[in-house]
Short mmCIF file of C-alpha atoms in Angstrom, two decimals:
data_model
loop_
_atom_site.label_atom_id
_atom_site.label_comp_id
_atom_site.label_asym_id
_atom_site.label_seq_id
_atom_site.Cartn_x
_atom_site.Cartn_y
_atom_site.Cartn_z
CA MET A 844 14.11 56.54 88.81
CA SER A 845 16.90 54.91 89.90
CA LEU A 846 18.75 52.06 88.34
CA ASP A 847 17.82 49.45 91.71
CA LYS A 848 14.09 49.96 91.49
CA LEU A 849 13.37 49.04 87.82
CA GLU A 850 16.08 46.36 87.91
CA LYS A 851 13.86 44.89 90.59
CA GLY A 852 10.98 45.93 88.31
CA TRP A 853 12.58 43.73 85.93
CA TYR A 854 8.56 41.16 85.71
CA GLU A 855 6.24 43.95 86.48
CA ILE A 856 4.42 45.57 83.36
CA VAL A 857 4.79 50.06 83.81
CA GLU A 858 2.41 51.50 82.39
CA LYS A 859 4.04 54.65 80.98
CA ALA A 860 7.55 54.45 80.20
CA VAL A 861 10.65 54.73 83.35
CA TRP A 862 14.49 55.45 82.55
CA SER A 863 17.29 55.43 84.69
CA TRP A 864 20.54 56.74 83.59
CA ASP A 865 23.66 54.70 85.04
CA LYS A 866 26.05 57.04 85.42
CA PRO A 867 29.50 53.81 86.64
CA THR A 868 28.81 52.43 82.87
CA GLY A 869 27.90 55.48 80.87
CA SER A 870 24.52 53.66 79.66
CA CYS A 871 20.95 54.46 79.76
CA TRP A 872 18.00 52.17 80.99
CA ILE A 873 14.60 52.89 79.56
CA LYS A 874 11.89 50.22 80.38
CA LEU A 875 8.78 49.57 78.02
CA PRO A 876 5.21 50.03 78.77
CA ASP A 877 3.20 47.08 77.98
CA ASN A 878 2.65 46.29 74.40
CA ALA A 879 4.05 49.46 73.30
CA THR A 880 4.79 48.68 69.96
CA PRO A 881 5.43 49.99 67.93
CA THR A 882 7.24 52.22 69.76
CA GLU A 883 9.46 55.42 68.59
CA ILE A 884 11.31 56.52 71.47
CA ILE A 885 13.93 59.90 70.87
CA ILE A 886 16.05 60.44 73.47
CA LYS A 887 18.00 64.11 73.27
CA ASN A 888 20.79 65.10 74.09
CA ARG A 889 21.53 67.46 77.58
CA SER A 890 24.45 68.90 75.74
CA ASN A 891 22.99 71.92 73.07
CA GLU A 892 26.61 72.93 72.67
CA PRO A 893 27.09 72.59 68.92
CA ARG A 894 28.98 69.05 67.85
CA ASN A 895 30.86 70.68 65.04
CA LEU A 896 33.70 72.87 67.27
CA PHE A 897 36.81 72.96 65.50
CA LEU A 898 40.18 71.83 66.84
CA THR A 899 40.92 70.04 70.52
CA ALA A 900 44.83 68.75 71.95
CA ILE A 901 45.06 66.07 74.40
CA VAL A 902 47.97 67.37 76.53
CA PHE A 903 49.42 64.91 78.67
CA GLY A 904 51.90 65.52 81.38
CA LEU A 905 52.74 69.28 79.80
CA GLN A 906 53.70 67.88 76.83
CA THR A 907 51.16 67.56 73.30
CA ILE A 908 51.16 64.41 72.60
CA ALA A 909 48.16 64.20 69.98
CA TRP A 910 45.10 65.81 68.33
CA ALA A 911 42.10 65.58 66.09
CA GLN A 912 39.41 67.44 65.16
CA THR A 913 35.33 67.15 66.27
CA GLY A 914 34.32 64.12 64.73
CA GLU A 915 37.45 62.05 63.81
CA ASN A 916 39.05 59.02 66.04
CA MET A 917 42.10 60.40 67.65
CA ILE A 918 44.66 57.05 67.61
CA TYR A 919 47.89 57.43 68.70
CA LYS A 920 50.71 54.91 69.22
CA SER A 921 54.04 55.07 70.85
CA ASP A 922 56.52 52.89 73.38
CA SER A 923 55.78 54.62 75.92
CA TYR A 924 51.68 55.27 75.63
CA SER A 925 48.67 54.13 73.78
CA ILE A 926 45.74 55.62 73.00
CA TYR A 927 43.08 54.20 71.08
CA ASN A 928 40.25 55.87 69.54
CA ASN A 929 38.71 58.78 72.11
CA ARG A 930 36.32 60.27 69.64
CA VAL A 931 35.94 64.09 70.06
CA GLU A 932 32.38 64.95 70.23
CA GLN A 933 33.08 68.15 71.68
CA ALA A 934 35.45 70.68 73.13
CA GLY A 935 36.54 68.90 76.14
CA PHE A 936 36.86 65.17 76.47
CA LYS A 937 38.91 62.65 77.77
CA ALA A 938 41.41 60.21 76.94
CA THR A 939 42.23 57.21 77.95
CA VAL A 940 45.30 55.78 78.33
CA LEU A 941 45.23 52.00 77.72
CA ARG A 942 49.22 50.56 77.82
CA LEU A 943 51.94 52.03 80.63
CA PRO A 944 55.16 51.35 79.82
CA GLY A 945 56.06 48.04 81.70
CA MET B 987 29.18 30.95 65.52
CA ARG B 988 31.73 32.30 62.36
CA ALA B 989 35.18 33.05 60.85
CA LEU B 990 36.04 36.54 60.62
CA MET B 991 37.68 36.29 57.41
CA LEU B 992 33.76 34.78 56.37
CA GLU B 993 32.63 39.30 56.81
CA TYR B 994 35.62 40.50 56.37
CA GLN B 995 36.70 38.64 53.04
CA ASP B 996 38.75 41.83 51.23
CA ASP B 997 40.98 41.99 54.92
CA PRO B 998 43.50 39.25 54.92
CA GLU B 999 44.68 39.65 58.04
CA THR B 1000 41.74 37.83 58.67
CA PHE B 1001 42.66 34.15 56.72
CA ASN B 1002 44.49 32.87 59.82
CA LEU B 1003 43.04 34.09 62.31
CA ASN B 1004 42.61 30.96 64.65
CA SER B 1005 41.70 32.16 68.46
CA GLN B 1006 39.18 35.03 67.69
CA PHE B 1007 35.97 34.28 66.27
CA LEU B 1008 32.34 36.01 65.51
CA PHE B 1009 29.43 35.58 67.36
CA GLY B 1010 26.65 37.11 64.84
CA LYS B 1011 27.39 39.70 62.65
CA GLU B 1012 28.05 42.40 65.83
CA LEU B 1013 30.00 40.52 68.58
CA LEU B 1014 33.69 39.32 68.69
CA VAL B 1015 34.98 37.20 70.73
CA ALA B 1016 38.33 35.84 71.67
CA PRO B 1017 39.14 33.55 74.21
CA VAL B 1018 42.07 33.11 76.10
CA MET B 1019 43.79 30.13 74.73
CA GLU B 1020 46.95 30.23 77.36
CA GLN B 1021 47.37 29.65 80.62
CA GLY B 1022 48.64 31.73 82.69
CA ALA B 1023 48.22 34.45 79.40
CA THR B 1024 47.92 38.27 81.41
CA SER B 1025 47.45 39.74 77.38
CA LYS B 1026 46.65 39.13 74.31
CA LYS B 1027 46.85 40.36 70.52
CA ILE B 1028 44.06 40.86 68.81
CA TYR B 1029 42.74 41.53 65.37
CA LEU B 1030 40.13 44.05 64.96
CA PRO B 1031 38.40 44.24 61.06
CA GLU B 1032 37.44 47.30 60.03
CA GLY B 1033 35.00 49.66 62.04
CA GLU B 1034 35.00 50.28 65.70
CA TRP B 1035 35.31 47.70 68.34
CA ILE B 1036 33.44 48.59 71.72
CA ASP B 1037 35.45 46.19 74.77
CA PHE B 1038 31.25 44.91 76.12
CA ASN B 1039 32.55 43.90 79.20
CA HIS B 1040 33.62 47.59 79.97
CA PRO B 1041 31.77 50.09 77.29
CA GLN B 1042 33.71 53.01 78.31
CA LYS B 1043 36.38 51.63 75.76
CA SER B 1044 36.42 51.75 72.31
CA PHE B 1045 39.25 51.01 69.98
CA GLN B 1046 39.26 51.77 65.99
CA GLY B 1047 39.40 48.76 64.11
CA LYS B 1048 41.85 47.38 61.52
CA GLN B 1049 44.78 46.99 63.90
CA TRP B 1050 45.86 44.36 66.44
CA ILE B 1051 45.62 45.56 69.78
CA ASP B 1052 47.51 44.12 72.96
CA PHE B 1053 44.11 43.23 75.31
CA SER B 1054 45.09 43.42 78.95
CA VAL B 1055 42.48 39.73 79.93
CA SER B 1056 42.83 37.82 83.36
CA LEU B 1057 40.73 34.93 84.38
CA GLU B 1058 37.24 36.19 84.79
CA ILE B 1059 36.52 38.21 82.71
CA SER B 1060 36.82 36.84 78.44
CA PRO B 1061 37.75 39.40 75.91
CA VAL B 1062 34.24 40.27 73.72
CA PHE B 1063 33.74 43.04 71.49
CA VAL B 1064 30.90 44.60 70.20
CA LYS B 1065 31.17 46.97 66.91
CA ARG B 1066 29.75 50.60 67.34
CA GLY B 1067 26.29 50.94 65.28
CA SER B 1068 25.17 47.37 66.92
CA ILE B 1069 22.19 46.18 68.50
CA ILE B 1070 22.20 42.97 71.18
CA PRO B 1071 19.65 41.41 72.46
CA GLN B 1072 19.20 40.09 76.23
CA MET B 1073 17.08 38.22 78.52
CA PRO B 1074 17.87 36.42 82.17
CA VAL B 1075 19.72 33.08 82.71
CA MET B 1076 16.42 30.67 81.75
CA GLN B 1077 16.73 27.18 83.16
CA TYR B 1078 14.26 25.98 80.96
CA ILE B 1079 11.44 27.88 77.75
CA GLY B 1080 8.92 29.93 80.69
CA GLU B 1081 10.70 29.40 83.63
CA LYS B 1082 10.48 32.68 84.56
CA LYS B 1083 7.04 34.61 83.12
CA ASN B 1084 7.45 38.06 81.75
CA ALA B 1085 11.05 37.62 81.18
CA PRO B 1086 11.98 40.65 79.70
CA VAL B 1087 13.97 40.89 76.64
CA TRP B 1088 16.37 43.87 76.48
CA PHE B 1089 17.80 45.63 73.50
CA GLU B 1090 21.28 46.72 74.14
CA VAL B 1091 21.68 49.70 72.15
CA PHE B 1092 25.65 51.00 71.28
CA PRO B 1093 24.26 53.74 68.60
CA ALA B 1094 26.16 54.63 65.13
CA SER B 1095 28.54 57.65 64.22
CA GLU B 1096 26.46 60.34 64.05
CA GLY B 1097 24.02 60.16 60.37
CA ARG B 1098 24.31 55.94 60.39
CA SER B 1099 22.08 53.89 61.66
CA ALA B 1100 22.02 50.63 63.76
CA THR B 1101 19.22 47.82 63.44
CA PHE B 1102 18.69 44.62 64.31
CA THR B 1103 15.89 41.98 63.84
CA LEU B 1104 14.40 39.79 66.99
CA TYR B 1105 13.63 36.43 65.84
CA GLU B 1106 11.03 34.01 68.19
CA ASP B 1107 9.10 31.49 67.14
CA ASP B 1108 7.36 29.46 71.05
CA GLY B 1109 10.38 27.84 71.57
CA GLU B 1110 8.43 24.04 72.11
CA THR B 1111 6.76 23.01 68.71
CA ASN B 1112 7.59 22.18 65.39
CA ASN B 1113 5.44 24.96 64.21
CA TYR B 1114 8.53 27.04 63.21
CA LYS B 1115 9.09 25.12 60.25
CA LYS B 1116 5.56 26.33 58.93
CA ASP B 1117 7.10 30.27 59.85
CA SER B 1118 5.40 30.27 62.85
CA CYS B 1119 7.10 33.21 64.16
CA SER B 1120 7.37 36.57 65.14
CA LYS B 1121 10.06 39.03 64.38
CA THR B 1122 10.56 42.60 66.36
CA GLU B 1123 12.80 45.22 64.14
CA VAL B 1124 14.59 47.51 66.47
CA LYS B 1125 16.11 50.13 64.62
CA CYS B 1126 18.51 52.95 66.54
CA ILE B 1127 19.47 56.49 64.35
CA SER B 1128 22.07 58.59 65.36
CA ALA B 1129 21.25 62.30 64.51
CA LYS B 1130 23.26 64.90 65.82
CA GLU B 1131 20.36 66.17 68.69
CA GLY B 1132 20.49 62.84 69.80
CA TRP B 1133 18.34 59.13 69.37
CA ASN B 1134 15.67 57.78 67.48
CA VAL B 1135 15.13 54.11 68.70
CA SER B 1136 12.13 52.87 67.35
CA ILE B 1137 10.31 49.39 67.96
CA HIS B 1138 8.53 47.66 65.64
CA ARG B 1139 6.72 44.05 66.17
CA ARG B 1140 5.25 41.83 63.28
CA ASP B 1141 3.31 39.16 63.72
CA GLU B 1142 3.08 36.42 60.98
CA LYS B 1143 1.65 33.44 60.15
CA GLY B 1144 -0.25 32.75 62.47
CA ARG B 1145 1.21 33.10 65.56
CA ASN B 1146 -0.34 35.46 68.06
CA PRO B 1147 1.96 38.21 69.58
CA GLU B 1148 2.47 37.63 73.54
CA ILE B 1149 -0.06 39.75 76.17
CA GLY B 1150 2.32 41.73 78.02
CA ARG B 1151 5.74 41.36 76.00
CA ASN B 1152 8.08 43.05 77.85
CA ILE B 1153 10.96 44.87 76.16
CA GLY B 1154 13.44 47.67 76.83
CA ILE B 1155 16.52 49.57 76.24
CA LYS B 1156 19.62 50.55 77.65
CA ILE B 1157 21.26 52.89 75.20
CA HIS B 1158 25.27 53.26 75.88
CA LEU B 1159 26.19 57.18 75.46
CA GLU B 1160 28.91 59.39 76.71
CA GLN B 1161 26.29 61.32 79.13
CA ALA B 1162 23.15 61.60 80.99
CA PRO B 1163 19.87 62.75 77.91
CA GLN B 1164 18.55 65.30 78.32
CA SER B 1165 14.47 64.09 78.23
CA ILE B 1166 13.46 60.67 76.74
CA VAL B 1167 10.63 60.97 74.51
CA LEU B 1168 7.54 58.41 73.90
CA ASN B 1169 5.71 58.14 70.43
CA SER B 1170 5.24 61.00 71.66
CA ALA B 1171 4.70 61.31 75.04
CA ASN B 1172 6.71 61.64 78.31
#
């Protein structure tokens, strides 16, 4: 179900659970049916890749500036770049540069 | 609403913070106090803190950060492993019939869990003094293969459970889930 449709139906009682993935905000919306408590919801990962892959490196431009192992938080700070907390979940991840030199 | 030092008593950096506060245990609010400011120095205590306005951004705690600010948005951070209940804006109790409660889940790291207990009374009478209330317990366990969210509603001491309670979950994930199973049925 689209998020628009789900939001429009916020006040409606649904008979079975409906859900929508909102990519821009990275959030999954799940609307539960009437009197659905107690409820157990199991959300399964899309990826079947093992999450304990070892060692990944960030290459920014042509220069390696930081690295971390799976499950670690990556923190890198210098006068030029600041990268906070890129949790390495699996092979391949994105680095967020929050502050560039002014 | 409370000072950070009450929650993080072992962290001396929190002892003299005059321009940021906790809202509950989960939310850290750092209002901009300076006219025309474009950035604010914010101290984040232990844990991982997610920008509530842009949940894709997160920061490791126990450090000061320079945070870009604008007039439109107040800096608010939520601690990883939190569940935040939300409802639509209403001008008075009962304005919107069947108004939903959304539990916004920021899952904990693998092997850990996030919990929240929502307290509700009738909103009109003093019956809460007799403990007439209902409590809804929400828990999200993070596992290797996904997340397990449970919602358990306990009705206590004479308060009739509302019929047709509208409940939803908004869970922040890195990618769309493969499947969602409710009470062992898709």
